[in-house]
Short mmCIF file of C-alpha atoms in Angstrom, two decimals:
data_model
loop_
_atom_site.label_atom_id
_atom_site.label_comp_id
_atom_site.label_asym_id
_atom_site.label_seq_id
_atom_site.Cartn_x
_atom_site.Cartn_y
_atom_site.Cartn_z
CA MET A 1003 0.00 0.00 0.00
CA SER A 1004 1.47 3.33 -1.01
CA SER A 1005 1.41 6.18 1.43
CA LEU A 1006 0.35 9.55 0.12
CA VAL A 1007 2.16 12.63 1.33
CA ALA A 1008 -0.27 15.43 1.94
CA VAL A 1009 1.15 18.90 1.39
CA THR A 1010 -0.88 21.81 2.62
CA THR A 1011 -1.04 25.15 0.88
CA THR A 1012 0.73 26.78 3.80
CA GLN A 1013 3.69 24.39 3.52
CA LEU A 1014 3.86 24.87 -0.24
CA THR A 1015 3.74 28.65 0.18
CA MET A 1016 6.57 28.55 2.73
CA VAL A 1017 8.75 26.44 0.42
CA LEU A 1018 8.08 28.75 -2.53
CA ILE A 1019 8.88 31.84 -0.43
CA ALA A 1020 12.15 30.25 0.72
CA VAL A 1021 13.17 29.35 -2.84
CA ALA A 1022 12.23 32.80 -4.14
CA SER A 1023 14.25 34.54 -1.42
CA ILE A 1024 17.31 32.39 -2.14
CA PHE A 1025 17.10 33.19 -5.85
CA SER A 1026 16.59 36.88 -5.15
CA VAL A 1027 19.78 36.90 -3.04
CA PHE A 1028 21.64 35.29 -5.95
CA ILE A 1029 20.24 37.88 -8.36
CA ILE A 1030 21.27 40.75 -6.08
CA ILE A 1031 24.81 39.32 -5.78
CA ALA A 1032 25.02 38.99 -9.58
CA ILE A 1033 23.89 42.59 -10.10
CA ILE A 1034 26.47 43.88 -7.60
CA LYS A 1035 29.23 41.89 -9.33
CA MET A 1036 28.12 43.18 -12.74
CA TYR A 1037 28.42 46.81 -11.61
CA ARG A 1038 31.84 46.13 -10.06
CA LEU A 1039 33.07 44.54 -13.30
CA LYS A 1040 31.73 47.45 -15.36
CA LYS A 1041 33.53 49.90 -13.08
CA GLU A 1042 36.78 47.95 -13.31
CA ASN A 1043 36.47 47.61 -17.09
CA LYS A 1044 35.94 51.35 -17.44
CA LYS A 1045 39.01 52.01 -15.32
CA LEU A 1046 41.09 49.59 -17.39
CA MET A 1047 39.95 51.09 -20.69
CA GLU A 1048 41.10 54.53 -19.53
CA THR A 1049 44.68 53.32 -18.99
CA ASN A 1050 47.34 53.31 -21.71
CA ALA A 1051 47.44 49.51 -22.01
CA PHE A 1052 44.80 49.32 -24.74
CA LYS A 1053 46.03 52.37 -26.65
CA ASP A 1054 49.32 50.61 -27.45
CA VAL A 1055 47.49 47.57 -28.80
CA ASP A 1056 45.32 49.67 -31.13
CA GLU A 1057 48.31 51.51 -32.61
CA SER A 1058 50.28 48.33 -33.29
CA TYR A 1059 47.46 46.75 -35.33
CA LYS A 1060 48.25 46.40 -39.02
CA ASP A 1061 45.76 45.81 -41.80
CA PHE A 1062 46.35 42.35 -43.24
CA THR A 1063 43.59 42.32 -45.87
CA GLY A 1064 45.89 43.58 -48.63
CA GLY A 1065 47.57 40.20 -49.05
CA HIS A 1066 47.51 37.82 -51.99
CA LEU A 1067 44.50 35.94 -50.58
CA TYR A 1068 42.23 38.87 -51.36
CA GLY A 1069 43.48 39.66 -54.87
CA ASP A 1070 45.19 42.99 -54.06
CA ASN A 1071 48.53 42.12 -55.68
#
């Protein structure tokens, strides 16, 4: 004989509230990390490290593969 587990609406509501609050904490942590990464990326882009890379880039499309002999 199988035993049926009766779940009341109050128990189901409590479980759903607990799961929703855990996920909302994760979402808040992700949003905070996103803003920190944006701030750090902006600071890094303002340094001279990326300016040197852009100046050293050479156009390679004029080679023999593209018919510009």
